[in-house]
């Protein structure tokens, strides 16, 4: 809320000491102004007082730029013929968190991201190894898992949920947004139990909804800084990338494709229904759904490449304005001019085929698909990164870089191991001055804005621009830029 601390208010009013009749008219004018100001301030945040979450579009704008805590809680053995984590570790949360080469996550990592100008973290989580499967192998040498005989069940282990919960708190305690998802329960590996297919949806619907109800119950009291993402890169029965049924003979099969898109939309609807059914803040929490495979529709080599965008439906919801679409984008940047042109085409297609359906969108993962991009094409990648962020920001699209900005033991320090890429991203969003630049207060007095502290804590919601001069002296973040109030 737009709120003056009570002590400050007492000090403000104690300045006026009316001791004579000559001050009556002055006192009346000041009191009349004070009442008017109070009524104005009370009107600024009615929605916050009512407990209403910001809309999905407001959340996307406020996320600014984000990062993925990748290869951490999403780690898993990924092959029923070689369940190596389950066989060769004690299966503690730490064993999984560090299995793919990352250190145990510390709160200092999130503080570093916040101080650099990031305002959102996506936490990919794989759940199937932390449910009810025993992973009892037939011999000491054997690491084969037979899911049909040793089912994953429906209940998430308390120890795993607790550790995920701790790291979510690391993020939101910084005033950043956190997206929590179901990750490598989907994908191309033979351990994936969530597959974009009508029959698989029927088989797995109850388990899927139960998992999401458990997650939603765990976090039902969290405010709008926590969002849920229903599933990651869900693929069809052929494990097709690019578009549904691409892995089929002839690179397309209409029956498989139809079943895949129906499956995606069905899982998306079940996700929304399951979360909403838990009530509390989940009744209006902003929820994210991916396209088939999280495909972004890039490329021109097939007429089906944009099908994942076209076939994605906006789920039905009991509240309006609290759903978000998601795609992933890993462009080739060998030719910088072409890469920039591709970005413009992508954004145009996203507007035509996704956001036109009534929801904003995010790019939940992005990076480069170019081999040796960090060497031979480094300058291209840095220029592309800044341009990509500039263009997505202009179109109200939040972005989450995939993992590599701080990697391995660099996260323990913590420090960035690609500071030049961080700088390009931050400049793309905040301008050449970066996150530390101080700007003048906006002259435009129309509309309303959310006002944050430099550390990212929301101070006041939906303040009319003409009321900004009433702020006390200090530094504020408005619209992603820092302003100083003299």
mmCIF file of C-alpha atoms in Angstrom, residues 46-321:
data_model
loop_
_atom_site.group_PDB
_atom_site.id
_atom_site.type_symbol
_atom_site.label_atom_id
_atom_site.label_comp_id
_atom_site.label_asym_id
_atom_site.label_seq_id
_atom_site.Cartn_x
_atom_site.Cartn_y
_atom_site.Cartn_z
ATOM 1 C CA UNK A 46 -8.013 -0.680 -2.978
ATOM 2 C CA UNK A 47 -7.103 -3.804 -4.920
ATOM 3 C CA UNK A 48 -4.176 -4.533 -2.598
ATOM 4 C CA UNK A 49 -6.387 -4.049 0.464
ATOM 5 C CA UNK A 50 -8.897 -6.461 -1.004
ATOM 6 C CA UNK A 51 -6.142 -9.035 -1.456
ATOM 7 C CA UNK A 52 -6.390 -9.090 -5.231
ATOM 8 C CA UNK A 53 -3.306 -10.256 -7.097
ATOM 9 C CA UNK A 54 -1.843 -8.177 -9.838
ATOM 10 C CA UNK A 55 -2.922 -9.325 -13.274
ATOM 11 C CA UNK A 56 -0.850 -11.670 -15.395
ATOM 12 C CA UNK A 57 0.199 -8.766 -17.617
ATOM 13 C CA UNK A 58 1.282 -6.699 -14.619
ATOM 14 C CA UNK A 59 3.278 -9.654 -13.306
ATOM 15 C CA UNK A 60 5.003 -10.185 -16.653
ATOM 16 C CA UNK A 61 5.975 -6.520 -16.792
ATOM 17 C CA UNK A 62 7.211 -6.541 -13.211
ATOM 18 C CA UNK A 63 9.361 -9.649 -13.715
ATOM 19 C CA UNK A 64 11.607 -7.614 -16.043
ATOM 20 C CA UNK A 65 14.427 -10.091 -16.740
ATOM 21 C CA UNK A 66 14.844 -13.524 -15.183
ATOM 22 C CA UNK A 67 17.164 -16.502 -14.872
ATOM 23 C CA UNK A 68 16.782 -20.268 -14.545
ATOM 24 C CA UNK A 69 18.156 -22.213 -11.596
ATOM 25 C CA UNK A 70 18.911 -24.995 -14.044
ATOM 26 C CA UNK A 71 20.519 -28.424 -13.579
ATOM 27 C CA UNK A 72 19.610 -28.321 -9.905
ATOM 28 C CA UNK A 73 16.173 -29.459 -8.782
ATOM 29 C CA UNK A 74 15.463 -30.726 -12.286
ATOM 30 C CA UNK A 75 18.264 -33.319 -12.128
ATOM 31 C CA UNK A 76 17.280 -36.952 -12.589
ATOM 32 C CA UNK A 77 18.739 -40.192 -13.946
ATOM 33 C CA UNK A 78 16.667 -39.873 -17.113
ATOM 34 C CA UNK A 79 16.936 -43.479 -18.302
ATOM 35 C CA UNK A 80 15.040 -46.465 -16.931
ATOM 36 C CA UNK A 81 17.989 -48.648 -17.990
ATOM 37 C CA UNK A 82 20.477 -46.668 -15.902
ATOM 38 C CA UNK A 83 18.948 -45.050 -12.819
ATOM 39 C CA UNK A 84 22.363 -44.021 -11.564
ATOM 40 C CA UNK A 85 21.320 -41.398 -9.020
ATOM 41 C CA UNK A 86 18.928 -43.841 -7.391
ATOM 42 C CA UNK A 87 21.527 -46.633 -7.416
ATOM 43 C CA UNK A 88 24.712 -44.847 -6.389
ATOM 44 C CA UNK A 89 23.593 -42.145 -3.944
ATOM 45 C CA UNK A 90 21.640 -41.948 -0.705
ATOM 46 C CA UNK A 91 18.807 -40.238 -2.608
ATOM 47 C CA UNK A 92 18.805 -37.249 -0.275
ATOM 48 C CA UNK A 93 17.618 -33.870 -1.593
ATOM 49 C CA UNK A 94 21.261 -32.771 -1.651
ATOM 50 C CA UNK A 95 22.249 -35.805 -3.739
ATOM 51 C CA UNK A 96 19.793 -34.759 -6.424
ATOM 52 C CA UNK A 97 20.464 -31.025 -6.125
ATOM 53 C CA UNK A 98 24.161 -31.589 -6.844
ATOM 54 C CA UNK A 99 23.895 -34.582 -9.229
ATOM 55 C CA UNK A 100 24.329 -32.538 -12.396
ATOM 56 C CA UNK A 101 27.362 -30.576 -11.267
ATOM 57 C CA UNK A 102 25.802 -27.682 -9.400
ATOM 58 C CA UNK A 103 26.479 -26.786 -5.757
ATOM 59 C CA UNK A 104 23.900 -26.618 -3.007
ATOM 60 C CA UNK A 105 21.875 -23.453 -3.643
ATOM 61 C CA UNK A 106 22.459 -20.576 -1.235
ATOM 62 C CA UNK A 107 20.367 -17.467 -0.542
ATOM 63 C CA UNK A 108 23.379 -15.305 -1.419
ATOM 64 C CA UNK A 109 22.995 -16.409 -5.046
ATOM 65 C CA UNK A 110 19.544 -14.854 -5.223
ATOM 66 C CA UNK A 111 20.776 -11.675 -3.558
ATOM 67 C CA UNK A 112 23.478 -11.371 -6.222
ATOM 68 C CA UNK A 113 20.924 -11.745 -9.013
ATOM 69 C CA UNK A 114 18.698 -9.133 -7.429
ATOM 70 C CA UNK A 115 21.520 -6.655 -7.005
ATOM 71 C CA UNK A 116 22.456 -7.112 -10.670
ATOM 72 C CA UNK A 117 18.969 -6.131 -11.857
ATOM 73 C CA UNK A 118 17.237 -9.494 -12.282
ATOM 74 C CA UNK A 119 13.761 -9.659 -10.820
ATOM 75 C CA UNK A 120 12.607 -13.233 -11.438
ATOM 76 C CA UNK A 121 13.928 -16.784 -11.075
ATOM 77 C CA UNK A 122 12.425 -19.892 -12.637
ATOM 78 C CA UNK A 123 12.998 -23.025 -10.567
ATOM 79 C CA UNK A 124 12.711 -26.167 -12.713
ATOM 80 C CA UNK A 125 11.779 -29.182 -10.559
ATOM 81 C CA UNK A 126 11.559 -32.864 -11.523
ATOM 82 C CA UNK A 127 9.172 -34.673 -9.202
ATOM 83 C CA UNK A 128 8.964 -38.344 -10.224
ATOM 84 C CA UNK A 129 12.119 -39.516 -8.355
ATOM 85 C CA UNK A 130 10.699 -38.018 -5.159
ATOM 86 C CA UNK A 131 7.372 -39.751 -5.004
ATOM 87 C CA UNK A 132 6.582 -43.369 -4.082
ATOM 88 C CA UNK A 133 8.812 -45.503 -6.321
ATOM 89 C CA UNK A 134 11.258 -47.610 -4.266
ATOM 90 C CA UNK A 135 13.885 -48.103 -6.989
ATOM 91 C CA UNK A 136 14.816 -51.502 -5.607
ATOM 92 C CA UNK A 137 17.137 -52.976 -8.224
ATOM 93 C CA UNK A 138 17.415 -56.713 -8.868
ATOM 94 C CA UNK A 139 21.178 -56.895 -8.285
ATOM 95 C CA UNK A 140 24.108 -54.816 -7.097
ATOM 96 C CA UNK A 141 25.231 -54.145 -10.653
ATOM 97 C CA UNK A 142 21.792 -53.590 -12.102
ATOM 98 C CA UNK A 143 20.363 -50.045 -12.320
ATOM 99 C CA UNK A 144 17.234 -50.891 -14.321
ATOM 100 C CA UNK A 145 13.902 -49.479 -13.192
ATOM 101 C CA UNK A 146 10.590 -51.020 -14.269
ATOM 102 C CA UNK A 147 7.922 -48.364 -13.630
ATOM 103 C CA UNK A 148 5.144 -50.865 -14.335
ATOM 104 C CA UNK A 149 6.327 -52.906 -11.331
ATOM 105 C CA UNK A 150 7.564 -50.047 -9.138
ATOM 106 C CA UNK A 151 5.129 -47.205 -9.691
ATOM 107 C CA UNK A 152 5.900 -43.575 -8.840
ATOM 108 C CA UNK A 153 2.566 -43.248 -7.055
ATOM 109 C CA UNK A 154 1.012 -39.884 -6.313
ATOM 110 C CA UNK A 155 2.536 -38.576 -3.075
ATOM 111 C CA UNK A 156 5.535 -36.235 -3.053
ATOM 112 C CA UNK A 157 8.144 -36.916 -0.363
ATOM 113 C CA UNK A 158 8.054 -34.364 2.442
ATOM 114 C CA UNK A 159 11.854 -33.934 2.498
ATOM 115 C CA UNK A 160 11.929 -32.993 -1.175
ATOM 116 C CA UNK A 161 9.036 -30.575 -0.863
ATOM 117 C CA UNK A 162 10.708 -28.952 2.123
ATOM 118 C CA UNK A 163 13.953 -28.317 0.230
ATOM 119 C CA UNK A 164 12.128 -26.902 -2.784
ATOM 120 C CA UNK A 165 10.192 -24.702 -0.379
ATOM 121 C CA UNK A 166 13.425 -23.371 1.146
ATOM 122 C CA UNK A 167 14.793 -22.271 -2.199
ATOM 123 C CA UNK A 168 11.505 -20.671 -3.234
ATOM 124 C CA UNK A 169 11.859 -18.633 -0.052
ATOM 125 C CA UNK A 170 15.380 -17.607 -1.073
ATOM 126 C CA UNK A 171 13.870 -16.028 -4.180
ATOM 127 C CA UNK A 172 10.742 -14.354 -2.826
ATOM 128 C CA UNK A 173 12.552 -12.997 0.234
ATOM 129 C CA UNK A 174 14.521 -10.821 -2.203
ATOM 130 C CA UNK A 175 11.283 -9.357 -3.541
ATOM 131 C CA UNK A 176 11.786 -11.270 -6.781
ATOM 132 C CA UNK A 177 9.232 -13.320 -8.680
ATOM 133 C CA UNK A 178 9.570 -17.086 -8.605
ATOM 134 C CA UNK A 179 8.163 -19.555 -11.138
ATOM 135 C CA UNK A 180 7.913 -23.136 -9.881
ATOM 136 C CA UNK A 181 7.209 -25.899 -12.367
ATOM 137 C CA UNK A 182 6.978 -29.588 -13.255
ATOM 138 C CA UNK A 183 10.065 -30.088 -15.408
ATOM 139 C CA UNK A 184 11.702 -33.364 -16.565
ATOM 140 C CA UNK A 185 8.587 -35.346 -15.785
ATOM 141 C CA UNK A 186 8.137 -34.383 -19.434
ATOM 142 C CA UNK A 187 10.607 -34.509 -22.309
ATOM 143 C CA UNK A 188 12.344 -37.003 -24.565
ATOM 144 C CA UNK A 189 13.697 -39.452 -21.966
ATOM 145 C CA UNK A 190 11.964 -42.774 -21.302
ATOM 146 C CA UNK A 191 11.347 -41.744 -17.700
ATOM 147 C CA UNK A 192 8.858 -39.060 -18.772
ATOM 148 C CA UNK A 193 5.363 -39.860 -17.584
ATOM 149 C CA UNK A 194 3.702 -36.717 -18.941
ATOM 150 C CA UNK A 195 3.298 -37.096 -22.702
ATOM 151 C CA UNK A 196 1.288 -34.937 -25.073
ATOM 152 C CA UNK A 197 -1.260 -37.536 -26.083
ATOM 153 C CA UNK A 198 -4.959 -37.985 -25.487
ATOM 154 C CA UNK A 199 -4.664 -41.538 -24.142
ATOM 155 C CA UNK A 200 -1.747 -40.684 -21.858
ATOM 156 C CA UNK A 201 -3.700 -37.743 -20.515
ATOM 157 C CA UNK A 202 -6.561 -40.064 -19.576
ATOM 158 C CA UNK A 203 -4.119 -42.437 -17.867
ATOM 159 C CA UNK A 204 -2.151 -39.789 -15.981
ATOM 160 C CA UNK A 205 -4.748 -37.123 -15.293
ATOM 161 C CA UNK A 206 -5.463 -38.118 -11.693
ATOM 162 C CA UNK A 207 -1.789 -38.415 -10.746
ATOM 163 C CA UNK A 208 -0.935 -35.131 -12.468
ATOM 164 C CA UNK A 209 -3.708 -33.238 -10.717
ATOM 165 C CA UNK A 210 -2.766 -34.765 -7.361
ATOM 166 C CA UNK A 211 0.839 -33.639 -7.739
ATOM 167 C CA UNK A 212 -0.267 -30.115 -8.499
ATOM 168 C CA UNK A 213 -2.713 -30.068 -5.609
ATOM 169 C CA UNK A 214 0.133 -30.978 -3.255
ATOM 170 C CA UNK A 215 2.366 -28.241 -4.626
ATOM 171 C CA UNK A 216 -0.468 -25.733 -4.547
ATOM 172 C CA UNK A 217 -1.385 -26.601 -0.956
ATOM 173 C CA UNK A 218 2.231 -26.206 0.116
ATOM 174 C CA UNK A 219 2.355 -22.650 -1.203
ATOM 175 C CA UNK A 220 -1.276 -21.539 -1.069
ATOM 176 C CA UNK A 221 -0.570 -18.617 1.271
ATOM 177 C CA UNK A 222 2.191 -17.105 -0.878
ATOM 178 C CA UNK A 223 1.491 -13.796 -2.578
ATOM 179 C CA UNK A 224 1.698 -12.843 -6.239
ATOM 180 C CA UNK A 225 5.485 -13.166 -6.358
ATOM 181 C CA UNK A 226 5.062 -16.934 -6.717
ATOM 182 C CA UNK A 227 3.717 -18.331 -9.985
ATOM 183 C CA UNK A 228 3.181 -21.951 -11.034
ATOM 184 C CA UNK A 229 4.063 -23.402 -14.444
ATOM 185 C CA UNK A 230 2.081 -26.517 -15.303
ATOM 186 C CA UNK A 231 4.659 -28.514 -17.282
ATOM 187 C CA UNK A 232 7.880 -28.014 -19.199
ATOM 188 C CA UNK A 233 8.647 -29.302 -22.705
ATOM 189 C CA UNK A 234 5.950 -31.933 -23.131
ATOM 190 C CA UNK A 235 6.387 -34.059 -26.271
ATOM 191 C CA UNK A 236 4.250 -36.542 -28.201
ATOM 192 C CA UNK A 237 4.507 -40.337 -28.293
ATOM 193 C CA UNK A 238 7.245 -40.028 -30.940
ATOM 194 C CA UNK A 239 9.189 -37.571 -28.754
ATOM 195 C CA UNK A 240 8.987 -35.023 -31.555
ATOM 196 C CA UNK A 241 10.633 -31.622 -31.298
ATOM 197 C CA UNK A 242 9.728 -28.556 -33.404
ATOM 198 C CA UNK A 243 6.084 -29.566 -33.817
ATOM 199 C CA UNK A 244 3.870 -32.503 -32.933
ATOM 200 C CA UNK A 245 4.452 -35.718 -34.950
ATOM 201 C CA UNK A 246 7.699 -34.465 -36.527
ATOM 202 C CA UNK A 247 9.284 -37.726 -35.373
ATOM 203 C CA UNK A 248 6.819 -39.773 -37.405
ATOM 204 C CA UNK A 249 7.516 -41.381 -40.752
ATOM 205 C CA UNK A 250 7.388 -38.629 -43.350
ATOM 206 C CA UNK A 251 7.867 -36.056 -40.548
ATOM 207 C CA UNK A 252 4.156 -35.552 -40.005
ATOM 208 C CA UNK A 253 1.154 -37.606 -38.938
ATOM 209 C CA UNK A 254 -2.138 -35.776 -38.556
ATOM 210 C CA UNK A 255 -3.614 -38.293 -36.081
ATOM 211 C CA UNK A 256 -0.599 -38.120 -33.768
ATOM 212 C CA UNK A 257 -0.448 -34.349 -34.082
ATOM 213 C CA UNK A 258 -4.138 -33.934 -33.265
ATOM 214 C CA UNK A 259 -3.821 -36.193 -30.228
ATOM 215 C CA UNK A 260 -0.712 -34.331 -29.082
ATOM 216 C CA UNK A 261 -2.297 -30.881 -29.237
ATOM 217 C CA UNK A 262 -5.444 -32.168 -27.551
ATOM 218 C CA UNK A 263 -3.232 -33.695 -24.867
ATOM 219 C CA UNK A 264 -1.339 -30.458 -24.243
ATOM 220 C CA UNK A 265 -4.524 -28.461 -23.927
ATOM 221 C CA UNK A 266 -6.047 -31.085 -21.640
ATOM 222 C CA UNK A 267 -3.043 -31.084 -19.310
ATOM 223 C CA UNK A 268 -3.097 -27.277 -19.295
ATOM 224 C CA UNK A 269 -6.756 -27.258 -18.299
ATOM 225 C CA UNK A 270 -6.227 -29.878 -15.589
ATOM 226 C CA UNK A 271 -3.362 -27.837 -14.169
ATOM 227 C CA UNK A 272 -5.499 -24.720 -13.889
ATOM 228 C CA UNK A 273 -8.409 -26.661 -12.395
ATOM 229 C CA UNK A 274 -6.213 -28.439 -9.836
ATOM 230 C CA UNK A 275 -4.518 -25.274 -8.581
ATOM 231 C CA UNK A 276 -7.737 -23.272 -8.404
ATOM 232 C CA UNK A 277 -9.460 -26.062 -6.445
ATOM 233 C CA UNK A 278 -7.073 -25.574 -3.516
ATOM 234 C CA UNK A 279 -8.405 -22.098 -2.780
ATOM 235 C CA UNK A 280 -6.621 -19.442 -0.765
ATOM 236 C CA UNK A 281 -4.305 -17.301 -2.825
ATOM 237 C CA UNK A 282 -4.285 -20.055 -5.446
ATOM 238 C CA UNK A 283 -7.754 -18.920 -6.456
ATOM 239 C CA UNK A 284 -6.148 -15.997 -8.278
ATOM 240 C CA UNK A 285 -2.482 -16.969 -8.554
ATOM 241 C CA UNK A 286 -0.942 -16.280 -11.956
ATOM 242 C CA UNK A 287 -0.437 -19.584 -13.792
ATOM 243 C CA UNK A 288 1.782 -20.408 -16.775
ATOM 244 C CA UNK A 289 1.146 -22.934 -19.566
ATOM 245 C CA UNK A 290 3.625 -23.927 -22.281
ATOM 246 C CA UNK A 291 2.972 -24.599 -25.915
ATOM 247 C CA UNK A 292 3.623 -28.107 -27.253
ATOM 248 C CA UNK A 293 7.316 -28.767 -26.536
ATOM 249 C CA UNK A 294 7.500 -25.104 -25.455
ATOM 250 C CA UNK A 295 8.096 -24.585 -29.190
ATOM 251 C CA UNK A 296 8.418 -20.956 -30.245
ATOM 252 C CA UNK A 297 7.308 -21.324 -33.888
ATOM 253 C CA UNK A 298 10.669 -20.323 -35.323
ATOM 254 C CA UNK A 299 11.835 -21.340 -38.775
ATOM 255 C CA UNK A 300 10.326 -21.558 -42.253
ATOM 256 C CA UNK A 301 11.386 -25.019 -43.402
ATOM 257 C CA UNK A 302 7.992 -26.611 -42.626
ATOM 258 C CA UNK A 303 4.437 -25.378 -42.780
ATOM 259 C CA UNK A 304 3.832 -27.030 -39.376
ATOM 260 C CA UNK A 305 6.402 -25.065 -37.386
ATOM 261 C CA UNK A 306 3.835 -22.601 -36.096
ATOM 262 C CA UNK A 307 1.274 -25.278 -35.243
ATOM 263 C CA UNK A 308 2.319 -25.335 -31.552
ATOM 264 C CA UNK A 309 1.367 -21.653 -31.354
ATOM 265 C CA UNK A 310 -1.793 -21.961 -33.394
ATOM 266 C CA UNK A 311 -3.095 -25.073 -31.615
ATOM 267 C CA UNK A 312 -2.446 -23.825 -28.085
ATOM 268 C CA UNK A 313 -5.651 -22.868 -26.303
ATOM 269 C CA UNK A 314 -6.138 -20.477 -23.437
ATOM 270 C CA UNK A 315 -7.489 -22.661 -20.618
ATOM 271 C CA UNK A 316 -10.853 -21.837 -19.129
ATOM 272 C CA UNK A 317 -10.449 -20.145 -15.771
ATOM 273 C CA UNK A 318 -12.730 -19.076 -12.939
ATOM 274 C CA UNK A 319 -10.951 -15.701 -12.815
ATOM 275 C CA UNK A 320 -10.019 -13.385 -15.647
ATOM 276 C CA UNK A 321 -6.546 -12.154 -16.455
#
